[in-house]
Amino acid sequence: MGVVNKRKHTSQFKFDVAIKAVESKHVAEVARLYGLNTGQVSKWVSYLKSQGSTIFSTHPDKEKANLEGKVSKLEQIIGKKEVELSLIKNFINFPDSPSGK
């Protein structure tokens, strides 16, 4: 028995093939066009139909809150770095000895 090479397809390729199959309504024809198994294309079409609506169900409010949290953390880091920089500048400008010589 020979070794079967399993091809890996990108998600974009799978999406494109599934869309083409849905548009043409001829899964077998699309499968032949791309050199794929009809069952595989049918599986991709089924997945597209069952999961396709999830692309519209993103939660922009959650994403916005997440990004605002990241901005807040970054602002805190910048504030700390500004204080550190100020202390370093003061240390550099500090006289070497108490008498100022």
Tab-separated table of N, CA and C in Angstrom:
chain	number	residue	atom	x	y	z
A	1	MET	N	0.835	-1.160	0.000
A	1	MET	CA	0.000	0.000	0.000
A	1	MET	C	0.894	1.241	0.000
A	2	GLY	N	0.584	2.238	-0.823
A	2	GLY	CA	1.391	3.446	-0.933
A	2	GLY	C	1.074	4.441	0.169
A	3	VAL	N	1.976	5.378	0.323
A	3	VAL	CA	1.801	6.428	1.311
A	3	VAL	C	0.940	7.521	0.693
A	4	VAL	N	-0.064	7.950	1.422
A	4	VAL	CA	-0.962	8.994	0.943
A	4	VAL	C	-0.456	10.333	1.462
A	5	ASN	N	-0.224	11.253	0.541
A	5	ASN	CA	0.192	12.598	0.933
A	5	ASN	C	-1.052	13.412	1.251
A	6	LYS	N	-1.126	13.893	2.457
A	6	LYS	CA	-2.242	14.725	2.858
A	6	LYS	C	-1.876	16.174	2.581
A	7	ARG	N	-2.699	16.832	1.790
A	7	ARG	CA	-2.438	18.234	1.487
A	7	ARG	C	-3.038	19.114	2.576
A	8	LYS	N	-2.314	20.139	2.924
A	8	LYS	CA	-2.811	21.130	3.872
A	8	LYS	C	-3.254	22.343	3.071
A	9	HIS	N	-4.468	22.775	3.322
A	9	HIS	CA	-4.992	23.945	2.630
A	9	HIS	C	-5.164	25.072	3.641
A	10	THR	N	-4.906	26.284	3.184
A	10	THR	CA	-5.081	27.438	4.061
A	10	THR	C	-6.563	27.672	4.298
A	11	SER	N	-6.858	28.371	5.363
A	11	SER	CA	-8.254	28.684	5.657
A	11	SER	C	-8.849	29.563	4.562
A	12	GLN	N	-8.024	30.435	3.988
A	12	GLN	CA	-8.514	31.295	2.905
A	12	GLN	C	-8.894	30.456	1.686
A	13	PHE	N	-8.072	29.467	1.353
A	13	PHE	CA	-8.363	28.581	0.223
A	13	PHE	C	-9.674	27.832	0.465
A	14	LYS	N	-9.833	27.280	1.665
A	14	LYS	CA	-11.054	26.550	1.996
A	14	LYS	C	-12.273	27.455	1.882
A	15	PHE	N	-12.136	28.667	2.380
A	15	PHE	CA	-13.230	29.634	2.318
A	15	PHE	C	-13.585	29.939	0.870
A	16	ASP	N	-12.569	30.205	0.052
A	16	ASP	CA	-12.807	30.529	-1.361
A	16	ASP	C	-13.501	29.385	-2.089
A	17	VAL	N	-13.044	28.166	-1.852
A	17	VAL	CA	-13.642	26.996	-2.501
A	17	VAL	C	-15.088	26.827	-2.037
A	18	ALA	N	-15.325	26.959	-0.746
A	18	ALA	CA	-16.684	26.799	-0.216
A	18	ALA	C	-17.617	27.862	-0.777
A	19	ILE	N	-17.155	29.088	-0.855
A	19	ILE	CA	-17.975	30.169	-1.423
A	19	ILE	C	-18.300	29.870	-2.877
A	20	LYS	N	-17.294	29.454	-3.626
A	20	LYS	CA	-17.517	29.137	-5.040
A	20	LYS	C	-18.536	28.005	-5.176
A	21	ALA	N	-18.452	27.002	-4.309
A	21	ALA	CA	-19.390	25.877	-4.359
A	21	ALA	C	-20.807	26.325	-4.004
A	22	VAL	N	-20.929	27.212	-3.031
A	22	VAL	CA	-22.246	27.723	-2.652
A	22	VAL	C	-22.834	28.552	-3.788
A	23	GLU	N	-22.001	29.390	-4.394
A	23	GLU	CA	-22.474	30.244	-5.487
A	23	GLU	C	-22.890	29.433	-6.708
A	24	SER	N	-22.104	28.428	-7.055
A	24	SER	CA	-22.384	27.662	-8.276
A	24	SER	C	-23.427	26.568	-8.057
A	25	LYS	N	-23.614	26.146	-6.809
A	25	LYS	CA	-24.544	25.072	-6.448
A	25	LYS	C	-24.156	23.729	-7.063
A	26	HIS	N	-22.918	23.589	-7.508
A	26	HIS	CA	-22.411	22.344	-8.080
A	26	HIS	C	-21.101	21.977	-7.377
A	27	VAL	N	-21.227	21.290	-6.254
A	27	VAL	CA	-20.068	20.929	-5.438
A	27	VAL	C	-19.091	20.066	-6.226
A	28	ALA	N	-19.618	19.099	-6.972
A	28	ALA	CA	-18.758	18.179	-7.723
A	28	ALA	C	-17.938	18.930	-8.767
A	29	GLU	N	-18.550	19.889	-9.414
A	29	GLU	CA	-17.850	20.673	-10.434
A	29	GLU	C	-16.716	21.488	-9.812
A	30	VAL	N	-16.988	22.115	-8.691
A	30	VAL	CA	-15.970	22.914	-7.999
A	30	VAL	C	-14.851	22.002	-7.497
A	31	ALA	N	-15.214	20.838	-6.989
A	31	ALA	CA	-14.205	19.888	-6.510
A	31	ALA	C	-13.285	19.468	-7.651
A	32	ARG	N	-13.860	19.175	-8.801
A	32	ARG	CA	-13.053	18.804	-9.974
A	32	ARG	C	-12.147	19.951	-10.393
A	33	LEU	N	-12.682	21.152	-10.379
A	33	LEU	CA	-11.930	22.338	-10.788
A	33	LEU	C	-10.658	22.501	-9.951
A	34	TYR	N	-10.759	22.223	-8.657
A	34	TYR	CA	-9.624	22.397	-7.753
A	34	TYR	C	-8.884	21.091	-7.460
A	35	GLY	N	-9.324	19.996	-8.058
A	35	GLY	CA	-8.672	18.710	-7.832
A	35	GLY	C	-8.880	18.190	-6.422
A	36	LEU	N	-10.069	18.396	-5.895
A	36	LEU	CA	-10.383	18.005	-4.525
A	36	LEU	C	-11.445	16.915	-4.508
A	37	ASN	N	-11.573	16.264	-3.376
A	37	ASN	CA	-12.613	15.273	-3.172
A	37	ASN	C	-13.938	15.996	-2.943
A	38	THR	N	-14.997	15.491	-3.549
A	38	THR	CA	-16.317	16.108	-3.412
A	38	THR	C	-16.760	16.152	-1.950
A	39	GLY	N	-16.475	15.087	-1.218
A	39	GLY	CA	-16.839	15.044	0.201
A	39	GLY	C	-16.154	16.130	1.006
A	40	GLN	N	-14.890	16.412	0.664
A	40	GLN	CA	-14.149	17.451	1.380
A	40	GLN	C	-14.765	18.819	1.128
A	41	VAL	N	-15.084	19.087	-0.138
A	41	VAL	CA	-15.695	20.377	-0.470
A	41	VAL	C	-17.056	20.492	0.213
A	42	SER	N	-17.820	19.416	0.226
A	42	SER	CA	-19.127	19.425	0.906
A	42	SER	C	-18.969	19.726	2.390
A	43	LYS	N	-17.925	19.170	2.996
A	43	LYS	CA	-17.662	19.413	4.416
A	43	LYS	C	-17.352	20.896	4.652
A	44	TRP	N	-16.543	21.478	3.762
A	44	TRP	CA	-16.211	22.900	3.899
A	44	TRP	C	-17.452	23.770	3.726
A	45	VAL	N	-18.323	23.390	2.795
A	45	VAL	CA	-19.564	24.141	2.570
A	45	VAL	C	-20.453	24.050	3.810
A	46	SER	N	-20.582	22.862	4.374
A	46	SER	CA	-21.395	22.681	5.585
A	46	SER	C	-20.849	23.521	6.732
A	47	TYR	N	-19.541	23.512	6.876
A	47	TYR	CA	-18.919	24.295	7.939
A	47	TYR	C	-19.159	25.790	7.716
A	48	LEU	N	-19.037	26.219	6.475
A	48	LEU	CA	-19.287	27.627	6.148
A	48	LEU	C	-20.719	28.006	6.503
A	49	LYS	N	-21.660	27.151	6.159
A	49	LYS	CA	-23.069	27.450	6.435
A	49	LYS	C	-23.368	27.445	7.930
A	50	SER	N	-22.748	26.541	8.670
A	50	SER	CA	-23.039	26.462	10.106
A	50	SER	C	-22.280	27.507	10.923
A	51	GLN	N	-21.088	27.866	10.489
A	51	GLN	CA	-20.254	28.782	11.266
A	51	GLN	C	-20.125	30.170	10.656
A	52	GLY	N	-20.649	30.353	9.472
A	52	GLY	CA	-20.479	31.623	8.765
A	52	GLY	C	-21.022	32.824	9.510
A	53	SER	N	-22.097	32.631	10.261
A	53	SER	CA	-22.705	33.760	10.961
A	53	SER	C	-21.821	34.298	12.078
A	54	THR	N	-20.858	33.507	12.528
A	54	THR	CA	-20.007	33.959	13.634
A	54	THR	C	-19.131	35.147	13.250
A	55	ILE	N	-18.886	35.335	11.960
A	55	ILE	CA	-18.061	36.483	11.566
A	55	ILE	C	-18.775	37.798	11.838
A	56	PHE	N	-20.098	37.738	11.974
A	56	PHE	CA	-20.859	38.952	12.242
A	56	PHE	C	-21.173	39.128	13.722
A	57	SER	N	-20.794	38.171	14.535
A	57	SER	CA	-21.158	38.231	15.945
A	57	SER	C	-20.016	38.705	16.835
A	58	THR	N	-19.084	39.436	16.275
A	58	THR	CA	-18.000	39.962	17.105
A	58	THR	C	-18.570	40.985	18.078
A	59	HIS	N	-17.906	41.153	19.166
A	59	HIS	CA	-18.369	42.072	20.199
A	59	HIS	C	-17.459	43.295	20.221
A	60	PRO	N	-17.822	44.324	19.459
A	60	PRO	CA	-16.954	45.505	19.408
A	60	PRO	C	-16.780	46.166	20.771
A	61	ASP	N	-17.800	46.076	21.644
A	61	ASP	CA	-17.672	46.683	22.968
A	61	ASP	C	-16.597	45.986	23.790
A	62	LYS	N	-16.544	44.662	23.704
A	62	LYS	CA	-15.508	43.915	24.417
A	62	LYS	C	-14.132	44.268	23.872
A	63	GLU	N	-14.044	44.341	22.551
A	63	GLU	CA	-12.763	44.667	21.925
A	63	GLU	C	-12.327	46.073	22.318
A	64	LYS	N	-13.270	46.999	22.330
A	64	LYS	CA	-12.955	48.376	22.704
A	64	LYS	C	-12.478	48.432	24.156
A	65	ALA	N	-13.170	47.735	25.047
A	65	ALA	CA	-12.780	47.715	26.459
A	65	ALA	C	-11.395	47.098	26.622
A	66	ASN	N	-11.123	46.048	25.869
A	66	ASN	CA	-9.814	45.397	25.915
A	66	ASN	C	-8.721	46.370	25.479
A	67	LEU	N	-8.968	47.075	24.382
A	67	LEU	CA	-7.981	48.036	23.885
A	67	LEU	C	-7.802	49.203	24.852
A	68	GLU	N	-8.899	49.662	25.455
A	68	GLU	CA	-8.794	50.748	26.427
A	68	GLU	C	-7.969	50.310	27.639
A	69	GLY	N	-8.132	49.061	28.049
A	69	GLY	CA	-7.330	48.527	29.150
A	69	GLY	C	-5.856	48.504	28.807
A	70	LYS	N	-5.555	48.113	27.577
A	70	LYS	CA	-4.160	48.086	27.132
A	70	LYS	C	-3.581	49.496	27.101
A	71	VAL	N	-4.369	50.454	26.615
A	71	VAL	CA	-3.906	51.845	26.573
A	71	VAL	C	-3.620	52.339	27.988
A	72	SER	N	-4.505	52.023	28.918
A	72	SER	CA	-4.319	52.441	30.305
A	72	SER	C	-3.023	51.875	30.888
A	73	LYS	N	-2.777	50.590	30.640
A	73	LYS	CA	-1.543	49.965	31.127
A	73	LYS	C	-0.316	50.633	30.512
A	74	LEU	N	-0.386	50.909	29.221
A	74	LEU	CA	0.748	51.548	28.548
A	74	LEU	C	0.979	52.962	29.076
A	75	GLU	N	-0.109	53.687	29.366
A	75	GLU	CA	0.040	55.026	29.933
A	75	GLU	C	0.709	54.957	31.304
A	76	GLN	N	0.363	53.943	32.097
A	76	GLN	CA	1.001	53.770	33.405
A	76	GLN	C	2.491	53.487	33.248
A	77	ILE	N	2.825	52.653	32.287
A	77	ILE	CA	4.235	52.332	32.038
A	77	ILE	C	4.991	53.584	31.620
A	78	ILE	N	4.381	54.380	30.744
A	78	ILE	CA	5.026	55.623	30.297
A	78	ILE	C	5.238	56.552	31.488
A	79	GLY	N	4.241	56.664	32.358
A	79	GLY	CA	4.370	57.513	33.545
A	79	GLY	C	5.527	57.069	34.427
A	80	LYS	N	5.647	55.762	34.647
A	80	LYS	CA	6.752	55.239	35.453
A	80	LYS	C	8.093	55.530	34.795
A	81	LYS	N	8.155	55.373	33.494
A	81	LYS	CA	9.411	55.618	32.775
A	81	LYS	C	9.784	57.098	32.834
A	82	GLU	N	8.789	57.980	32.788
A	82	GLU	CA	9.076	59.410	32.892
A	82	GLU	C	9.664	59.737	34.264
A	83	VAL	N	9.129	59.121	35.313
A	83	VAL	CA	9.653	59.339	36.667
A	83	VAL	C	11.078	58.809	36.753
A	84	GLU	N	11.308	57.606	36.213
A	84	GLU	CA	12.657	57.035	36.221
A	84	GLU	C	13.634	57.941	35.488
A	85	LEU	N	13.224	58.441	34.336
A	85	LEU	CA	14.084	59.313	33.541
A	85	LEU	C	14.404	60.598	34.304
A	86	SER	N	13.398	61.150	34.957
A	86	SER	CA	13.612	62.365	35.741
A	86	SER	C	14.605	62.114	36.875
A	87	LEU	N	14.476	60.977	37.558
A	87	LEU	CA	15.409	60.642	38.638
A	87	LEU	C	16.824	60.457	38.106
A	88	ILE	N	16.953	59.814	36.968
A	88	ILE	CA	18.276	59.606	36.374
A	88	ILE	C	18.898	60.942	35.989
A	89	LYS	N	18.102	61.839	35.404
A	89	LYS	CA	18.618	63.166	35.037
A	89	LYS	C	19.075	63.923	36.283
A	90	ASN	N	18.290	63.845	37.357
A	90	ASN	CA	18.675	64.516	38.605
A	90	ASN	C	19.953	63.910	39.173
A	91	PHE	N	20.099	62.606	39.093
A	91	PHE	CA	21.287	61.932	39.597
A	91	PHE	C	22.516	62.350	38.799
A	92	ILE	N	22.368	62.450	37.479
A	92	ILE	CA	23.492	62.849	36.620
A	92	ILE	C	23.922	64.279	36.933
A	93	ASN	N	22.969	65.158	37.177
A	93	ASN	CA	23.277	66.563	37.452
A	93	ASN	C	23.662	66.808	38.912
A	94	PHE	N	23.586	65.801	39.750
A	94	PHE	CA	23.918	65.945	41.162
A	94	PHE	C	25.431	66.096	41.296
A	95	PRO	N	25.886	67.051	42.116
A	95	PRO	CA	27.336	67.243	42.291
A	95	PRO	C	27.996	65.991	42.869
A	96	ASP	N	29.263	65.783	42.490
A	96	ASP	CA	30.004	64.601	42.928
A	96	ASP	C	30.266	64.594	44.428
A	97	SER	N	30.431	65.752	45.003
A	97	SER	CA	30.725	65.794	46.436
A	97	SER	C	29.783	66.784	47.110
A	98	PRO	N	29.627	66.660	48.420
A	98	PRO	CA	28.720	67.568	49.129
A	98	PRO	C	29.195	69.019	49.097
A	99	SER	N	30.494	69.245	48.948
A	99	SER	CA	31.006	70.619	48.931
A	99	SER	C	30.879	71.251	47.557
A	100	GLY	N	30.520	70.456	46.537
A	100	GLY	CA	30.333	71.003	45.206
A	100	GLY	C	31.603	71.156	44.423
A	101	LYS	N	32.725	70.553	44.852
A	101	LYS	CA	34.001	70.693	44.152
A	101	LYS	C	34.148	69.696	43.067
